[in-house]
Amino acid sequence: MKKKIFIYDTTLRDGAQAEGVSFSPSGKLRLAERLDEFGVDYIEGGYAGSNRKDMEFFHQAADLGLKHARIVAFGSTRRKGKNIKDDPFVSSLIAAPTETVTIYGKSWLLHVHEVLRATPRQNIEMVRDTIAFLKDHGRQVFFDAEHFFDGFKDSPEYAQQVLSAAVEAGADCLVLCDTNGGTMPHEINEITSKVCCAFDVPIGIHVHNDCGMAVANSIEAVRAGAVQVQGTINGYGERCGNANLCTIVPNLQIKLGYNCVKKSELRHLRELALFVDDLVNCRPDIRAPFIGHSAFSHKGGPHVNAVQKNPSTFEHIDPANVGNERHVLVSELSGGSNVLLKAIEVGIGRDESVRGKSDILAALKDLEHRGYAFESADGSFRILVQKVLKKHKSFFDLDGFRVIIEKRGKDEPCISEATVKVRVNGEIEQTVAEGDGPVNALDGALRKALFRFYPSISNVQLTDFRVRILDPEEATAATTRVLIESTDGDDTWGTVGVSGNIIEASWEALFDSVEYKLFRDEEKRQSKSRKKKKK
Amino acid sequence: MKKKIFIYDTTLRDGAQAEGVSFSPSGKLRLAERLDEFGVDYIEGGYAGSNRKDMEFFHQAADLGLKHARIVAFGSTRRKGKNIKDDPFVSSLIAAPTETVTIYGKSWLLHVHEVLRATPRQNIEMVRDTIAFLKDHGRQVFFDAEHFFDGFKDSPEYAQQVLSAAVEAGADCLVLCDTNGGTMPHEINEITSKVCCAFDVPIGIHVHNDCGMAVANSIEAVRAGAVQVQGTINGYGERCGNANLCTIVPNLQIKLGYNCVKKSELRHLRELALFVDDLVNCRPDIRAPFIGHSAFSHKGGPHVNAVQKNPSTFEHIDPANVGNERHVLVSELSGGSNVLLKAIEVGIGRDESVRGKSDILAALKDLEHRGYAFESADGSFRILVQKVLKKHKSFFDLDGFRVIIEKRGKDEPCISEATVKVRVNGEIEQTVAEGDGPVNALDGALRKALFRFYPSISNVQLTDFRVRILDPEEATAATTRVLIESTDGDDTWGTVGVSGNIIEASWEALFDSVEYKLFRDEEKRQSKSRKKKKK
């Protein structure tokens, strides 16, 4: 039986301290349900007391009927010089309908003196009183020893006296915190080992990422005997973030053989990570270990070759175990095998891909030399392959476009107007649109022109627009690469355009985006009708 | 004397393997100069052989006159069954004008068998031959033992035999690579220790971040005896990236007391990181340890109070040591001293700067909120300060402009035409110009209009043009920031424009560029005539 490590999620409390991260009340409930499904053991829901919204969350969460996880209310030790019964913060911990509470207290003399302005003994009494009171009220109590590692390095005796007081008062778990995130992995290991030897209660770890060590520090604490790991989804948190559970859980479970969540649930890790990014409206980190879009992307030709022969040559785990997948990037550095895999990935048949491989590669190298990049432009890549294989079908022809940007006086806003003239099955359509900027106007005019022939165009939304100047030293005459990302709700695709004229580059990417959509629609229709015929 | 750790930067080679990261030829040279200034010891510039652009870089870099760093050419051992003299890849390593070369070779039997399809002995001969050949040609040779840790776990004997062959052939450094990024810190420590005991040559470490451990692994290797650390700026690299030098260097130097770069240069770390982000047009990670914008952000209230009383209560290092600063999210005073320094830097007198400080700060905050960035727009900052101090003088007024971009048929080139109407001392001038793209046309028309009044305008050249989409999820309606760099031979200045319309944003930056030039010319004239009078 593998050793169980308890996962304690504090995304809703410590994660929400991050710059730009906040949760709506319904978002908090939805995340609690997702975390429960995933199999975390504890969900720290927020502060008891200081925040009415958090108290409402505790009440609503109690009705969620979670299968496995326990909701935890967070608070601090009583104030200095206050009678515990008169401390409103401690009372609200009792008022919160949770079986488990976590309180934080000081274990670094610097903070006792300079922040609390208390004596070492006063601080210890605050810890002891508060835990005893909460235990008297039947709670499971976790004690977060704030700045524990700094405190221990300063005075091991005092840091341990604080823990002793917590244990005597009945604490169910001692959580060692690296609150400033400044401790190194070997120090974490050494100090946690000492604490695990000295105390007979479960030990937990809560660290921050200020030295880029939060994951390593959490793992080292577990190797030293800690059984509870506190962290957040995607590492959200103040400053450089908290320990990232999306990295820690697969490391513990897949690489080191501990037991954290069900193996079948771990396969939903990437989904969970993207769900949280979505919830807080943050752009996913494509390079995130295990769950990032690039985590199993291969670019170099020899690598791709080797992965095809045996994935374990260049992949340290099977991406499916964390719900991710392998991607092959097409780029300058790539050889035939990249192109082959990529062609298959975008839906070209294997035989056809093999046959067209060298032609596709030649076309690709030529375009890349001119500044195109297909790494995030699957849509344009697909169209390119179709053209090389002489299977490309045009859905419309361009007779021309004109964009006018006009400013009539220093403080007047700029006006952008675009006209587009296209031909569909011999019919000419000419439209005009204004927009927020020239590309927006052009996009509007093009859709307007095509809508009559292809109404599904109206489902397409542009979700990303990036501009890159390729030879900036050419200044305003420089070559420009435009990348567009589009979605129709079902699919998402990228397209690319390159030109010395930024409007023309944007136009190319827009054109590809629309063609790709129309092409995919047709492909889907054909595949449906083939299925029908078979029946 | 603190122990020296050699920093080996591979941003230009391994970093360029990252999804979306590529360098222009001039960008590579600029980065090499910056890395040299910063004090890295080695700069891996690219592949010798496979890529003509990289070979050009080696030749151009040889003329840069770097003060400290050595440029390194990268390649692999000779092919199986090839005579070393006939191997074009090895020959091109000799052709590259660098004193140091790094070659990678296999040390994991799985790769020897499945990727090389060679015998263990054949592989060892490939390593031995190649290093001996390069040493015969007078090179300093570093040996990257690819997949060393996986190889060692599989067969410690074979992995060490490969290293022995490298040492016998004369390798100057054995670099242990965790190529798949799947190794844990304690394994890195244990295996590196064994290698350091077994061999009497310097040991290096090269790791990837697939488990979020690249920083911890690099540090553990150094603690075990490694003296060379390979990594990239901002951790750019394939999949989850390489080891991040921006985290490793401050950890080694500030937290652990090793000697990597000059203390005074470490204070430019954040600047270097932002420079590279800009060069590859990637959005900086605000949560990055040490150098991220949020790395030393504090919320208001007692927390900030504590930091002000004693920064070490909540900060693990002094942010200035890595060129970062504390951000107090609610305090209006944050940044005041920076603004003061900056105002003096761009030529405003000290007294005036002190007097205007809070007004400048307020204007700055407002503009930054709207998307402006002044880090590389000294010209626009100077104009802003002049305006705030009510000392701004207009050299011309804009009555209006119009840009037309027209495409008349699918395969016809786009034509861009701009008309500009300006007023100088009551005189109206109206001009028209065509250009390579709309901004180039606008630039041409503006200069044409002003030339009659200010002939010195013709000396100005635009040397850089960058476009950043600030809210890419708004797609083509997004806010756009344009940065322009201009020079007149004597001075170089940057200007910035922001708008929902890319043409208007470019116009703003162009306008500032011209105003700054005219303003500086006048300033120089006045200072000359003052000097004359004194005589």
PDB file of N, CA and C in Angstrom, chain A residues 104-112 115 144-155 159 175-183 191 206 208 239, chain B residues 303 306 311-316:
ATOM      1  N   TYR A 104      -3.471  30.369  11.944  1.00  0.00           N
ATOM      2  CA  TYR A 104      -2.035  30.651  11.846  1.00  0.00           C
ATOM      3  C   TYR A 104      -1.576  31.420  13.069  1.00  0.00           C
ATOM      4  N   GLY A 105      -0.290  31.189  13.410  1.00  0.00           N
ATOM      5  CA  GLY A 105       0.301  31.891  14.551  1.00  0.00           C
ATOM      6  C   GLY A 105       1.786  32.083  14.297  1.00  0.00           C
ATOM      7  N   LYS A 106       2.384  32.925  15.104  1.00  0.00           N
ATOM      8  CA  LYS A 106       3.795  33.280  14.888  1.00  0.00           C
ATOM      9  C   LYS A 106       4.734  32.230  15.480  1.00  0.00           C
ATOM     10  N   SER A 107       5.845  31.958  14.761  1.00  0.00           N
ATOM     11  CA  SER A 107       6.866  31.083  15.340  1.00  0.00           C
ATOM     12  C   SER A 107       8.267  31.655  15.119  1.00  0.00           C
ATOM     13  N   TRP A 108       8.299  32.925  14.682  1.00  0.00           N
ATOM     14  CA  TRP A 108       9.587  33.611  14.446  1.00  0.00           C
ATOM     15  C   TRP A 108       9.649  34.792  15.409  1.00  0.00           C
ATOM     16  N   LEU A 109      10.698  34.821  16.226  1.00  0.00           N
ATOM     17  CA  LEU A 109      10.802  35.862  17.254  1.00  0.00           C
ATOM     18  C   LEU A 109      10.795  37.270  16.663  1.00  0.00           C
ATOM     19  N   LEU A 110      11.394  37.425  15.484  1.00  0.00           N
ATOM     20  CA  LEU A 110      11.385  38.737  14.831  1.00  0.00           C
ATOM     21  C   LEU A 110       9.954  39.268  14.686  1.00  0.00           C
ATOM     22  N   HIS A 111       9.048  38.389  14.272  1.00  0.00           N
ATOM     23  CA  HIS A 111       7.655  38.792  14.106  1.00  0.00           C
ATOM     24  C   HIS A 111       6.952  39.002  15.440  1.00  0.00           C
ATOM     25  N   VAL A 112       7.295  38.150  16.415  1.00  0.00           N
ATOM     26  CA  VAL A 112       6.690  38.308  17.744  1.00  0.00           C
ATOM     27  C   VAL A 112       7.020  39.700  18.269  1.00  0.00           C
ATOM     28  N   VAL A 115       6.218  42.685  14.869  1.00  0.00           N
ATOM     29  CA  VAL A 115       4.886  42.799  14.277  1.00  0.00           C
ATOM     30  C   VAL A 115       3.814  42.714  15.372  1.00  0.00           C
ATOM     31  N   ASP A 144      -1.072  26.429  11.379  1.00  0.00           N
ATOM     32  CA  ASP A 144      -0.088  26.958  10.419  1.00  0.00           C
ATOM     33  C   ASP A 144       0.955  27.769  11.173  1.00  0.00           C
ATOM     34  N   ALA A 145       2.149  27.237  11.297  1.00  0.00           N
ATOM     35  CA  ALA A 145       3.221  27.981  11.972  1.00  0.00           C
ATOM     36  C   ALA A 145       3.878  28.905  10.957  1.00  0.00           C
ATOM     37  N   GLU A 146       3.443  30.173  10.972  1.00  0.00           N
ATOM     38  CA  GLU A 146       3.877  31.179   9.996  1.00  0.00           C
ATOM     39  C   GLU A 146       5.389  31.421  10.121  1.00  0.00           C
ATOM     40  N   HIS A 147       6.052  31.598   8.980  1.00  0.00           N
ATOM     41  CA  HIS A 147       7.501  31.874   8.965  1.00  0.00           C
ATOM     42  C   HIS A 147       8.274  30.852   9.781  1.00  0.00           C
ATOM     43  N   PHE A 148       7.824  29.574   9.771  1.00  0.00           N
ATOM     44  CA  PHE A 148       8.446  28.605  10.663  1.00  0.00           C
ATOM     45  C   PHE A 148       9.928  28.398  10.360  1.00  0.00           C
ATOM     46  N   PHE A 149      10.275  28.341   9.065  1.00  0.00           N
ATOM     47  CA  PHE A 149      11.676  28.023   8.734  1.00  0.00           C
ATOM     48  C   PHE A 149      12.613  29.174   9.087  1.00  0.00           C
ATOM     49  N   ASP A 150      12.146  30.414   8.837  1.00  0.00           N
ATOM     50  CA  ASP A 150      12.942  31.567   9.263  1.00  0.00           C
ATOM     51  C   ASP A 150      13.071  31.577  10.782  1.00  0.00           C
ATOM     52  N   GLY A 151      11.964  31.250  11.448  1.00  0.00           N
ATOM     53  CA  GLY A 151      11.967  31.208  12.905  1.00  0.00           C
ATOM     54  C   GLY A 151      12.924  30.146  13.423  1.00  0.00           C
ATOM     55  N   PHE A 152      12.894  28.985  12.804  1.00  0.00           N
ATOM     56  CA  PHE A 152      13.746  27.883  13.250  1.00  0.00           C
ATOM     57  C   PHE A 152      15.218  28.220  13.051  1.00  0.00           C
ATOM     58  N   LYS A 153      15.531  28.870  11.909  1.00  0.00           N
ATOM     59  CA  LYS A 153      16.930  29.215  11.648  1.00  0.00           C
ATOM     60  C   LYS A 153      17.409  30.259  12.662  1.00  0.00           C
ATOM     61  N   ASP A 154      16.482  31.104  13.105  1.00  0.00           N
ATOM     62  CA  ASP A 154      16.804  32.158  14.060  1.00  0.00           C
ATOM     63  C   ASP A 154      16.919  31.576  15.469  1.00  0.00           C
ATOM     64  N   SER A 155      15.905  30.819  15.876  1.00  0.00           N
ATOM     65  CA  SER A 155      15.923  30.200  17.209  1.00  0.00           C
ATOM     66  C   SER A 155      15.151  28.882  17.168  1.00  0.00           C
ATOM     67  N   ALA A 159      11.054  28.215  18.136  1.00  0.00           N
ATOM     68  CA  ALA A 159      10.149  27.682  17.107  1.00  0.00           C
ATOM     69  C   ALA A 159       9.530  26.368  17.588  1.00  0.00           C
ATOM     70  N   VAL A 175       1.500  22.583  10.664  1.00  0.00           N
ATOM     71  CA  VAL A 175       1.852  22.905   9.282  1.00  0.00           C
ATOM     72  C   VAL A 175       3.007  23.902   9.284  1.00  0.00           C
ATOM     73  N   LEU A 176       4.150  23.485   8.740  1.00  0.00           N
ATOM     74  CA  LEU A 176       5.335  24.338   8.728  1.00  0.00           C
ATOM     75  C   LEU A 176       5.277  25.228   7.492  1.00  0.00           C
ATOM     76  N   CYS A 177       5.307  26.563   7.727  1.00  0.00           N
ATOM     77  CA  CYS A 177       5.117  27.495   6.615  1.00  0.00           C
ATOM     78  C   CYS A 177       6.422  28.208   6.252  1.00  0.00           C
ATOM     79  N   ASP A 178       6.702  28.281   4.946  1.00  0.00           N
ATOM     80  CA  ASP A 178       7.780  29.155   4.471  1.00  0.00           C
ATOM     81  C   ASP A 178       7.085  30.355   3.845  1.00  0.00           C
ATOM     82  N   THR A 179       6.683  31.283   4.718  1.00  0.00           N
ATOM     83  CA  THR A 179       5.770  32.355   4.327  1.00  0.00           C
ATOM     84  C   THR A 179       6.402  33.331   3.344  1.00  0.00           C
ATOM     85  N   ASN A 180       7.708  33.624   3.507  1.00  0.00           N
ATOM     86  CA  ASN A 180       8.395  34.527   2.581  1.00  0.00           C
ATOM     87  C   ASN A 180       8.942  33.792   1.366  1.00  0.00           C
ATOM     88  N   GLY A 181       8.882  32.486   1.365  1.00  0.00           N
ATOM     89  CA  GLY A 181       9.363  31.720   0.210  1.00  0.00           C
ATOM     90  C   GLY A 181      10.856  31.772   0.004  1.00  0.00           C
ATOM     91  N   GLY A 182      11.617  32.027   1.062  1.00  0.00           N
ATOM     92  CA  GLY A 182      13.057  32.220   0.893  1.00  0.00           C
ATOM     93  C   GLY A 182      13.931  31.031   1.258  1.00  0.00           C
ATOM     94  N   THR A 183      13.312  29.914   1.621  1.00  0.00           N
ATOM     95  CA  THR A 183      14.097  28.778   2.127  1.00  0.00           C
ATOM     96  C   THR A 183      14.470  27.822   0.999  1.00  0.00           C
ATOM     97  N   ILE A 191      15.137  20.696   8.345  1.00  0.00           N
ATOM     98  CA  ILE A 191      14.326  21.207   9.459  1.00  0.00           C
ATOM     99  C   ILE A 191      13.060  20.357   9.628  1.00  0.00           C
ATOM    100  N   HIS A 206       3.562  24.184   3.918  1.00  0.00           N
ATOM    101  CA  HIS A 206       2.888  25.284   3.201  1.00  0.00           C
ATOM    102  C   HIS A 206       3.997  26.252   2.780  1.00  0.00           C
ATOM    103  N   HIS A 208       5.807  29.122  -0.243  1.00  0.00           N
ATOM    104  CA  HIS A 208       5.640  30.091  -1.328  1.00  0.00           C
ATOM    105  C   HIS A 208       6.834  30.011  -2.282  1.00  0.00           C
ATOM    106  N   ARG A 239       2.571  37.517  -4.560  1.00  0.00           N
ATOM    107  CA  ARG A 239       3.949  37.670  -5.085  1.00  0.00           C
ATOM    108  C   ARG A 239       4.239  36.651  -6.196  1.00  0.00           C
TER     109      ARG A 239
ATOM    110  N   HIS B 303       0.702  45.028   6.960  1.00  0.00           N
ATOM    111  CA  HIS B 303       1.695  44.279   6.200  1.00  0.00           C
ATOM    112  C   HIS B 303       2.773  45.227   5.654  1.00  0.00           C
ATOM    113  N   ALA B 306       4.813  46.830   8.390  1.00  0.00           N
ATOM    114  CA  ALA B 306       5.870  45.946   8.878  1.00  0.00           C
ATOM    115  C   ALA B 306       7.064  45.990   7.937  1.00  0.00           C
ATOM    116  N   PRO B 311      12.098  45.542   6.480  1.00  0.00           N
ATOM    117  CA  PRO B 311      11.751  44.799   5.259  1.00  0.00           C
ATOM    118  C   PRO B 311      11.909  43.290   5.404  1.00  0.00           C
ATOM    119  N   SER B 312      12.841  42.859   6.268  1.00  0.00           N
ATOM    120  CA  SER B 312      13.088  41.424   6.341  1.00  0.00           C
ATOM    121  C   SER B 312      11.928  40.665   6.987  1.00  0.00           C
ATOM    122  N   THR B 313      10.939  41.386   7.552  1.00  0.00           N
ATOM    123  CA  THR B 313       9.783  40.662   8.094  1.00  0.00           C
ATOM    124  C   THR B 313       8.993  39.983   6.979  1.00  0.00           C
ATOM    125  N   PHE B 314       8.900  40.626   5.815  1.00  0.00           N
ATOM    126  CA  PHE B 314       8.109  40.026   4.744  1.00  0.00           C
ATOM    127  C   PHE B 314       8.852  39.886   3.409  1.00  0.00           C
ATOM    128  N   GLU B 315      10.133  40.246   3.366  1.00  0.00           N
ATOM    129  CA  GLU B 315      10.883  40.101   2.119  1.00  0.00           C
ATOM    130  C   GLU B 315      12.137  39.270   2.354  1.00  0.00           C
ATOM    131  N   HIS B 316      12.315  38.257   1.511  1.00  0.00           N
ATOM    132  CA  HIS B 316      13.449  37.361   1.766  1.00  0.00           C
ATOM    133  C   HIS B 316      14.770  37.930   1.283  1.00  0.00           C
TER     134      HIS B 316
END
